Amino acid sequence: MEISVSRVQDVITEEDLSYVLKNPWKFTYYEWKLHNIHNEKTALEYLLEQVELTRNGGYSKIWKTKDDLALAILGAHIVSDIKLEGFFIASKHMEEDKNSLKVSFEMREVLLEQSYNYKGYTLGLYSESKETDKQMSWLRFLGFNYVPDGNRGKTRYFEFQSKV
């Protein structure tokens, strides 16, 4: 399935978020605890709030399939003078036609580009996975560093330093 990229933050809709939550990537399924139907509703409310927060300082990007289905969503919003907090969620389409590789390269470019827009900022991201080694390798590929002091239980904390 061919993907296209939308770099317009307003393109992320409740339908996009809902689609991802109903059709999660295997890593998203675990991280967002989507095996419980109540968590899907809570996750949707949380993600809607996160996307809204990006509009008042921050950014959000959506990757879509050729058929306009939500593939992956990345966002970050300002939480202090030097800190952004990020979120990421993806659909089952990440497993198709090397989409995860293509999106990962594009996501790395977005993070680098945004780091110039937010000079002096640190982007924090919390992530949980059953496959910790793969999770850490992928986030390192994107440019994040693992910061164990920020962990919350099983949830690991990563930081991306802006380019100065």
Coordinates of C-alpha atoms in Angstrom, one line a residue:
M1 CA 0.0 0.0 0.0
E2 CA 1.5 3.3 -1.1
I3 CA 1.7 6.1 1.5
S4 CA 1.5 9.8 1.2
V5 CA 2.4 12.4 3.8
S6 CA 0.2 15.2 5.0
R7 CA 2.2 17.9 6.8
V8 CA -0.9 20.0 7.7
Q9 CA -1.8 19.6 11.3
D10 CA -5.5 20.4 10.8
V11 CA -5.8 17.3 8.7
I12 CA -5.7 15.1 11.8
T13 CA -9.3 14.4 12.6
E14 CA -11.2 12.4 15.2
E15 CA -11.9 9.9 12.4
D16 CA -8.2 9.5 11.8
L17 CA -7.5 8.9 15.4
S18 CA -10.4 6.5 15.8
Y19 CA -9.3 4.6 12.7
V20 CA -5.8 4.0 14.2
L21 CA -7.2 2.9 17.5
K22 CA -9.7 0.4 15.8
N23 CA -6.9 -0.9 13.5
P24 CA -3.8 -0.7 15.6
W25 CA -0.2 -1.6 14.6
K26 CA 0.9 -4.5 16.8
F27 CA 3.1 -2.2 18.9
T28 CA 0.3 0.4 19.2
Y29 CA -2.1 -2.3 20.4
Y30 CA 0.1 -3.1 23.4
E31 CA 1.3 0.4 24.2
W32 CA -2.2 1.9 24.2
K33 CA -3.7 -1.2 25.9
L34 CA -6.3 -1.6 23.2
H35 CA -7.3 -5.1 24.3
N36 CA -9.7 -3.3 26.6
I37 CA -12.6 -1.5 24.8
H38 CA -12.7 1.1 27.6
N39 CA -9.0 2.0 26.9
E40 CA -9.9 2.7 23.3
K41 CA -12.3 5.5 24.4
T42 CA -9.8 6.8 27.0
A43 CA -7.0 6.8 24.3
L44 CA -9.2 8.6 21.8
E45 CA -10.0 11.3 24.3
Y46 CA -6.4 11.7 25.3
L47 CA -5.2 11.8 21.7
L48 CA -7.8 14.4 20.8
E49 CA -6.6 16.5 23.6
Q50 CA -3.0 16.1 22.5
V51 CA -3.7 17.1 18.9
E52 CA -5.6 20.2 20.2
L53 CA -2.6 21.1 22.4
T54 CA -0.3 21.0 19.4
R55 CA -2.3 23.9 17.9
N56 CA -1.2 26.2 20.6
G57 CA 2.5 25.5 20.4
G58 CA 4.0 22.4 18.9
Y59 CA 3.4 20.4 15.8
S60 CA 1.6 17.3 14.6
K61 CA 2.0 15.2 11.4
I62 CA -0.1 12.5 9.9
W63 CA 1.0 9.8 7.4
K64 CA -1.8 8.3 5.3
T65 CA -2.2 5.4 2.9
K66 CA -2.9 6.1 -0.8
D67 CA -6.5 5.3 0.1
D68 CA -6.5 8.2 2.7
L69 CA -6.5 5.9 5.7
A70 CA -4.5 7.0 8.7
L71 CA -1.2 5.2 8.9
A72 CA 0.8 7.0 11.7
I73 CA 0.4 10.2 13.7
L74 CA 3.2 12.0 15.5
G75 CA 2.8 15.1 17.6
A76 CA 4.4 17.3 20.2
H77 CA 3.3 20.2 22.3
I78 CA 5.0 22.7 24.5
V79 CA 4.9 22.0 28.2
S80 CA 7.5 24.5 29.4
D81 CA 10.0 27.1 28.1
I82 CA 12.4 24.3 27.1
K83 CA 10.3 21.2 27.0
L84 CA 8.0 19.5 24.4
E85 CA 6.0 16.3 25.2
G86 CA 5.4 14.0 22.3
F87 CA 3.0 11.2 21.3
F88 CA 3.0 8.6 18.5
I89 CA 0.4 6.1 17.3
A90 CA 0.2 4.0 14.2
S91 CA -2.3 1.7 12.4
K92 CA -1.9 -1.9 11.0
H93 CA -0.8 -0.4 7.7
M94 CA 2.7 0.1 9.2
E95 CA 3.2 -3.7 8.5
E96 CA 2.4 -3.4 4.8
D97 CA 4.9 -2.8 2.0
K98 CA 7.7 -1.5 4.2
N99 CA 5.6 1.4 5.4
S100 CA 7.3 1.3 8.8
L101 CA 10.7 1.9 7.2
K102 CA 9.5 4.7 5.0
V103 CA 7.6 6.4 7.8
S104 CA 10.5 6.0 10.2
F105 CA 12.9 7.8 7.7
E106 CA 10.3 10.6 7.2
M107 CA 9.6 10.8 10.9
R108 CA 13.3 11.3 11.6
E109 CA 13.3 14.1 9.0
V110 CA 10.3 15.7 10.7
L111 CA 11.9 15.5 14.1
L112 CA 15.2 17.0 12.8
E113 CA 13.3 19.8 11.0
Q114 CA 11.2 20.6 14.1
S115 CA 14.2 20.6 16.3
Y116 CA 15.5 23.7 14.4
N117 CA 12.1 25.3 14.9
Y118 CA 12.3 24.6 18.7
K119 CA 16.0 25.4 19.4
G120 CA 16.9 24.7 23.0
Y121 CA 13.9 22.5 23.6
T122 CA 14.0 18.8 24.6
L123 CA 11.2 16.5 23.3
G124 CA 10.2 13.9 25.8
L125 CA 8.3 10.8 24.8
Y126 CA 7.0 8.0 27.0
S127 CA 6.7 4.5 25.4
E128 CA 5.9 1.0 26.5
S129 CA 6.6 -2.2 24.6
K130 CA 6.8 -5.9 25.1
E131 CA 9.8 -5.9 22.8
T132 CA 12.0 -3.4 24.6
D133 CA 15.1 -4.0 22.5
K134 CA 13.2 -3.2 19.3
Q135 CA 11.6 -0.2 20.9
M136 CA 14.9 1.2 22.0
S137 CA 16.6 0.6 18.7
W138 CA 13.8 2.2 16.7
L139 CA 13.7 5.3 19.0
R140 CA 17.5 5.6 18.8
F141 CA 17.2 5.5 15.0
L142 CA 14.8 8.4 15.2
G143 CA 17.3 10.3 17.3
F144 CA 16.0 9.8 20.8
N145 CA 18.1 8.9 23.8
Y146 CA 16.9 6.6 26.6
V147 CA 16.7 8.4 29.9
P148 CA 16.0 5.8 32.6
D149 CA 15.5 8.4 35.3
G150 CA 12.2 9.5 33.6
N151 CA 10.7 6.0 33.5
R152 CA 7.2 5.5 35.0
G153 CA 6.7 1.8 35.9
K154 CA 6.9 -0.2 32.7
T155 CA 6.8 3.0 30.6
R156 CA 10.2 4.1 29.4
Y157 CA 11.2 7.7 28.9
F158 CA 13.1 9.0 25.8
E159 CA 14.4 12.4 24.9
F160 CA 15.2 14.1 21.6
Q161 CA 17.5 17.1 21.9
S162 CA 16.9 20.0 19.5
K163 CA 19.7 21.1 17.2
V164 CA 21.3 24.3 18.3

